[in-house]
DNA sequence: TGTAATCTCTATAGTCGCTATAGGTTCAAG
DNA sequence: CTTGAACCTATAGCGACTATAGAGATTACA
């Protein structure tokens, strides 16, 4: 039996976050000690690690909840889990593409700075005038 | 004189967002019509476009507020504006690097799916077992 | 002038995924 | 038995909006 602090230390998920996951229905409410403190079965380690792993990969709690449902029923088709992963992958790829455009734009803006006064500052000028941009954003 | 709806249409910033920016102190409270509706000078177009442009580049409202302060005082050194842009640039670059690692991992996970049942699903297995991952995240 | 459609007003609550705080209780070690 | 750490609940805050409700203003047209 683990206290919430031990569970936290072993999974790297902070204590208030574990309680938050419980409230959100991602982990089952555990048994309590006589003094009303949470006591977890070792099994909780696996489930919480699953959640943390998904979060580290950037999945939403909603997506993770869906995957937990799936994982609990090994007979079901894998297609849904696959779909969730692929949808997330394409969201990540979109984000990368957008950030790369921003990176180009910011590099261009920052590199033109002549180091003098605001009146001549390219950063400010570029923000004031969209026409100075390389592409649409 | 522009109504808030006209200002919104011309800048692409939604009406409630304009009011939100006003409450946050990013734009000055405009004059009002007899019936208490906001009426903007054409000048507001420039300021709001500046804000929108910064947001599109991913700057925080705080950073934008700082830049507005700078822009209003053309005699000051450009160094601060340059610093803000460069700091943001390196945050963007960090984000790109992290997302690329996720992309690799997700691609790997999703591509191994055999299309059968959850019991064999690599997506679920990978989430359950960190040891299946290629790198730390 | 009337009326209808659209626009605008304020205030408040919700979004996401936590994190922080306050004020109290329980536990484990010495 | 005492101390100090860990734990409890409930609530508020973060950033940057978005949505809703219920009321009032403006505009276009007949």
XYZ file of N, CA and C in Angstrom, chain B:
411
model
N -14.843 57.466 -36.882
C -15.126 56.723 -35.656
C -15.655 55.331 -35.974
N -15.065 54.349 -35.340
C -15.436 52.966 -35.600
C -16.166 52.360 -34.411
N -17.168 51.548 -34.697
C -17.770 50.735 -33.629
C -16.830 49.571 -33.350
N -17.081 48.880 -32.250
C -16.207 47.768 -31.897
C -16.303 46.655 -32.943
N -17.483 46.511 -33.541
C -17.666 45.496 -34.571
C -16.870 45.822 -35.821
N -16.838 47.090 -36.181
C -16.063 47.505 -37.355
C -14.571 47.322 -37.103
N -14.153 47.695 -35.905
C -12.747 47.515 -35.536
C -12.379 46.034 -35.612
N -13.279 45.215 -35.122
C -13.076 43.774 -35.145
C -12.941 43.261 -36.573
N -13.862 43.699 -37.442
C -13.863 43.238 -38.828
C -12.575 43.654 -39.540
N -12.088 44.840 -39.218
C -10.920 45.361 -39.935
C -9.600 44.765 -39.438
N -9.594 44.296 -38.193
C -8.339 43.764 -37.654
C -8.327 42.244 -37.555
N -9.523 41.643 -37.570
C -9.574 40.197 -37.387
C -9.516 39.786 -35.920
N -9.600 40.760 -35.029
C -9.636 40.450 -33.598
C -11.096 40.425 -33.157
N -11.522 39.358 -32.510
C -12.932 39.230 -32.156
C -13.366 40.264 -31.128
N -14.641 40.613 -31.194
C -15.187 41.659 -30.328
C -14.911 41.415 -28.839
N -15.225 40.227 -28.309
C -14.969 40.045 -26.867
C -13.477 40.142 -26.543
N -12.650 39.786 -27.517
C -11.201 39.852 -27.306
C -10.744 41.304 -27.198
N -11.354 42.174 -28.019
C -11.016 43.597 -27.937
C -11.361 44.141 -26.550
N -12.547 43.784 -26.077
C -12.933 44.229 -24.729
C -11.982 43.667 -23.668
N -11.574 42.419 -23.896
C -10.629 41.794 -22.976
C -9.297 42.559 -22.964
N -8.811 42.936 -24.134
C -7.559 43.694 -24.197
C -7.708 45.031 -23.471
N -8.871 45.615 -23.596
C -9.103 46.889 -22.905
C -9.021 46.676 -21.389
N -9.680 45.615 -20.932
C -9.682 45.344 -19.487
C -8.273 45.043 -18.975
N -7.471 44.424 -19.831
C -6.098 44.076 -19.455
C -5.140 45.266 -19.607
N -5.670 46.394 -20.069
C -4.835 47.582 -20.160
C -3.960 47.661 -21.398
N -4.217 46.825 -22.406
C -3.405 46.856 -23.623
C -3.860 47.938 -24.596
N -5.129 48.239 -24.548
C -5.619 49.366 -25.346
C -6.382 50.313 -24.433
N -6.314 51.591 -24.748
C -6.962 52.596 -23.894
C -8.471 52.512 -24.059
N -9.220 52.750 -22.987
C -10.679 52.811 -23.102
C -11.049 53.940 -24.053
N -11.833 53.639 -25.074
C -12.180 54.670 -26.074
C -13.342 55.526 -25.576
N -13.634 56.572 -26.340
C -14.841 57.354 -26.064
C -16.072 56.481 -26.264
N -17.199 56.987 -25.748
C -18.438 56.236 -25.894
C -19.472 57.068 -26.658
N -20.388 56.367 -27.316
C -21.523 57.038 -27.955
C -22.485 57.479 -26.864
N -23.523 58.227 -27.282
C -24.524 58.664 -26.309
C -25.114 57.448 -25.593
N -25.276 56.389 -26.327
C -25.839 55.175 -25.736
C -24.806 54.258 -25.112
N -23.628 54.780 -24.813
C -22.582 54.034 -24.083
C -21.869 52.950 -24.891
N -21.920 53.058 -26.205
C -21.168 52.092 -27.000
C -19.789 52.651 -27.351
N -18.807 51.753 -27.469
C -17.432 52.175 -27.744
C -17.309 52.754 -29.151
N -16.607 53.865 -29.248
C -16.352 54.482 -30.542
C -14.865 54.768 -30.661
N -14.233 54.139 -31.658
C -12.774 54.204 -31.768
C -12.300 55.194 -32.820
N -11.220 55.886 -32.495
C -10.501 56.698 -33.477
C -9.785 55.728 -34.422
N -9.507 56.174 -35.645
C -8.805 55.313 -36.611
C -7.475 54.800 -36.048
N -6.879 55.593 -35.187
C -5.623 55.232 -34.550
C -5.670 53.856 -33.864
N -6.847 53.502 -33.353
C -6.981 52.226 -32.636
C -6.675 51.043 -33.553
N -6.908 51.233 -34.856
C -6.595 50.180 -35.824
C -5.124 49.806 -35.762
N -4.278 50.805 -35.716
C -2.835 50.559 -35.686
C -2.425 49.797 -34.431
N -2.922 50.270 -33.296
C -2.528 49.622 -32.048
C -3.022 48.180 -31.975
N -4.257 47.977 -32.374
C -4.813 46.628 -32.291
C -4.117 45.684 -33.282
N -3.758 46.224 -34.450
C -3.037 45.403 -35.417
C -1.669 45.003 -34.873
N -1.057 45.934 -34.194
C 0.236 45.655 -33.548
C 0.092 44.478 -32.580
N -0.952 44.547 -31.771
C -1.186 43.481 -30.796
C -1.462 42.157 -31.503
N -2.328 42.214 -32.485
C -2.665 40.977 -33.200
C -1.441 40.373 -33.861
N -0.658 41.235 -34.439
C 0.547 40.757 -35.114
C 1.476 40.057 -34.123
N 1.644 40.670 -32.973
C 2.465 40.042 -31.933
C 1.898 38.712 -31.475
N 0.595 38.668 -31.304
C -0.049 37.405 -30.889
C 0.140 36.328 -31.953
N -0.011 36.732 -33.217
C 0.175 35.772 -34.306
C 1.591 35.202 -34.285
N 2.527 36.025 -33.845
C 3.906 35.552 -33.734
C 4.122 34.793 -32.442
N 3.073 34.684 -31.631
C 3.164 33.869 -30.426
C 3.660 34.600 -29.187
N 3.773 35.921 -29.273
C 4.204 36.679 -28.097
C 3.100 36.677 -27.051
N 3.488 36.689 -25.781
C 2.488 36.782 -24.713
C 1.972 38.214 -24.638
N 0.813 38.372 -24.030
C 0.273 39.725 -23.865
C 1.229 40.568 -23.041
N 1.907 39.944 -22.117
C 2.861 40.671 -21.283
C 4.009 41.222 -22.134
N 4.534 40.387 -23.002
C 5.615 40.830 -23.876
C 5.133 41.949 -24.793
N 3.913 41.814 -25.285
C 3.368 42.832 -26.179
C 3.196 44.156 -25.440
N 2.716 44.071 -24.200
C 2.555 45.295 -23.404
C 3.904 45.998 -23.240
N 4.935 45.212 -23.037
C 6.280 45.765 -22.887
C 6.715 46.465 -24.176
N 6.447 45.799 -25.293
C 6.820 46.375 -26.594
C 6.048 47.654 -26.880
N 4.778 47.686 -26.458
C 3.979 48.895 -26.662
C 4.583 50.058 -25.885
N 4.959 49.783 -24.661
C 5.627 50.810 -23.854
C 6.867 51.340 -24.566
N 7.644 50.401 -25.094
C 8.868 50.787 -25.800
C 8.539 51.617 -27.038
N 7.560 51.121 -27.802
C 7.229 51.781 -29.065
C 6.769 53.215 -28.848
N 6.186 53.452 -27.662
C 5.668 54.789 -27.381
C 6.768 55.780 -27.018
N 7.986 55.291 -26.914
C 9.087 56.162 -26.524
C 10.264 55.926 -27.472
N 10.195 56.542 -28.668
C 11.123 56.244 -29.755
C 12.579 56.570 -29.441
N 12.810 57.309 -28.361
C 14.187 57.692 -28.057
C 14.944 56.592 -27.320
N 14.191 55.679 -26.722
C 14.863 54.648 -25.917
C 15.665 53.655 -26.747
N 16.530 52.953 -26.088
C 17.363 51.985 -26.804
C 16.537 50.820 -27.327
N 16.989 50.342 -28.428
C 16.330 49.237 -29.104
C 16.606 47.902 -28.410
N 17.572 47.910 -27.504
C 18.057 46.651 -26.923
C 16.949 45.827 -26.277
N 16.023 46.503 -25.574
C 14.958 45.764 -24.889
C 14.041 45.051 -25.881
N 13.686 45.758 -26.930
C 12.811 45.150 -27.934
C 13.513 43.959 -28.576
N 14.779 44.139 -28.829
C 15.574 43.074 -29.416
C 15.619 41.867 -28.475
N 15.822 42.143 -27.204
C 15.883 41.065 -26.218
C 14.580 40.276 -26.186
N 13.447 40.982 -26.175
C 12.148 40.307 -26.148
C 11.999 39.379 -27.351
N 12.361 39.890 -28.511
C 12.230 39.076 -29.724
C 13.146 37.854 -29.654
N 14.357 38.055 -29.169
C 15.312 36.942 -29.117
C 14.920 35.898 -28.069
N 14.427 36.368 -26.934
C 13.970 35.431 -25.915
C 12.844 34.562 -26.463
N 11.928 35.231 -27.140
C 10.812 34.490 -27.701
C 11.298 33.514 -28.765
N 12.241 33.958 -29.547
C 12.797 33.080 -30.571
C 13.370 31.815 -29.950
N 14.085 31.964 -28.862
C 14.696 30.751 -28.324
C 13.653 29.863 -27.650
N 12.586 30.463 -27.119
C 11.485 29.652 -26.590
C 10.839 28.852 -27.723
N 10.669 29.508 -28.864
C 10.076 28.839 -30.023
C 10.970 27.687 -30.474
N 12.262 27.929 -30.485
C 13.189 26.886 -30.931
C 13.175 25.686 -29.984
N 13.084 25.968 -28.693
C 12.943 24.888 -27.711
C 11.707 24.048 -28.007
N 10.614 24.764 -28.216
C 9.340 24.078 -28.452
C 9.438 23.196 -29.688
N 10.064 23.706 -30.732
C 10.216 22.928 -31.959
C 11.009 21.655 -31.688
N 12.092 21.792 -30.938
C 12.932 20.632 -30.656
C 12.149 19.572 -29.889
N 11.392 20.022 -28.888
C 10.621 19.058 -28.105
C 9.559 18.385 -28.960
N 8.875 19.166 -29.767
C 7.824 18.599 -30.614
C 8.391 17.615 -31.626
N 9.598 17.860 -32.077
C 10.188 16.933 -33.042
C 10.488 15.590 -32.411
N 10.917 15.637 -31.159
C 11.143 14.355 -30.461
C 9.816 13.596 -30.340
N 8.760 14.336 -29.986
C 7.444 13.699 -29.869
C 6.997 13.134 -31.198
N 7.251 13.881 -32.242
C 6.847 13.436 -33.574
C 7.502 12.093 -33.907
N 8.787 12.011 -33.661
C 9.503 10.760 -33.916
C 8.880 9.608 -33.137
N 8.644 9.887 -31.841
C 8.120 8.839 -30.971
C 6.726 8.402 -31.418
N 5.882 9.361 -31.712
C 4.520 9.036 -32.122
C 4.504 8.301 -33.447
N 5.359 8.721 -34.356
C 5.434 8.058 -35.650
C 5.810 6.604 -35.459
N 6.797 6.400 -34.621
C 7.274 5.050 -34.365
C 6.169 4.196 -33.743
N 5.499 4.782 -32.731
C 4.443 4.051 -32.038
C 3.298 3.711 -32.990
N 2.844 4.727 -33.725
C 1.664 4.510 -34.569
C 1.971 3.568 -35.733
N 3.214 3.578 -36.185
C 3.532 2.783 -37.371
C 3.654 1.293 -37.051
N 3.761 0.971 -35.773
C 3.923 -0.437 -35.429
C 2.612 -1.156 -35.194
N 1.549 -0.427 -35.323
C 0.250 -1.013 -35.039
C -0.042 -2.114 -36.044
N -0.382 -3.296 -35.548
C -0.634 -4.416 -36.449
C -2.093 -4.475 -36.896
N -2.902 -3.595 -36.332
C -4.289 -3.523 -36.779
C -5.191 -4.602 -36.245
N -4.730 -5.299 -35.205
C -5.585 -6.341 -34.655
C -6.298 -5.857 -33.391
N -6.145 -6.536 -32.299
C -6.893 -6.150 -31.100
C -6.046 -5.340 -30.122
N -6.744 -4.685 -29.218
C -6.105 -3.860 -28.213
C -5.031 -4.647 -27.452
N -5.340 -5.920 -27.220
C -4.402 -6.748 -26.475
C -3.004 -6.767 -27.082
N -2.960 -6.584 -28.412
C -1.657 -6.603 -29.071
C -1.213 -5.206 -29.508
N -2.023 -4.203 -29.202
C -1.805 -2.872 -29.780
C -0.526 -2.220 -29.273
N 0.306 -1.820 -30.208
C 1.586 -1.232 -29.821
C 1.411 0.143 -29.172
N 0.384 0.865 -29.592
C 0.131 2.186 -29.006
C -0.069 2.042 -27.499
N -0.940 1.124 -27.131
C -1.232 0.903 -25.720
C -0.005 0.352 -24.984
N 0.658 -0.594 -25.621
C 1.848 -1.171 -24.986
C 2.912 -0.113 -24.725
N 3.104 0.741 -25.721
C 4.154 1.745 -25.595
C 3.843 2.712 -24.456
N 2.562 3.034 -24.318
C 2.188 3.941 -23.240
C 2.344 3.258 -21.885
N 2.096 1.961 -21.860
C 2.160 1.240 -20.593
C 3.593 1.012 -20.149
N 4.491 0.972 -21.091
C 5.848 0.561 -20.772
C 6.869 1.524 -21.356
N 7.390 2.341 -20.494
C 8.326 3.371 -20.937
C 9.574 2.768 -21.591
N 9.869 1.525 -21.226
C 11.077 0.891 -21.754
C 11.017 0.726 -23.276
N 9.803 0.798 -23.829
C 9.663 0.673 -25.282
C 9.988 1.976 -26.010
N 10.241 3.023 -25.245
C 10.504 4.325 -25.868
C 11.937 4.437 -26.357
N 12.095 5.276 -27.360
C 13.418 5.477 -27.920
C 14.284 6.401 -27.079
N 13.671 7.436 -26.551
C 14.458 8.357 -25.731
C 13.652 8.828 -24.522
N 14.301 9.566 -23.687
C 13.626 10.118 -22.506
C 12.745 11.296 -22.896
N 11.606 11.363 -22.285
C 10.798 12.570 -22.471
C 10.005 12.871 -21.215
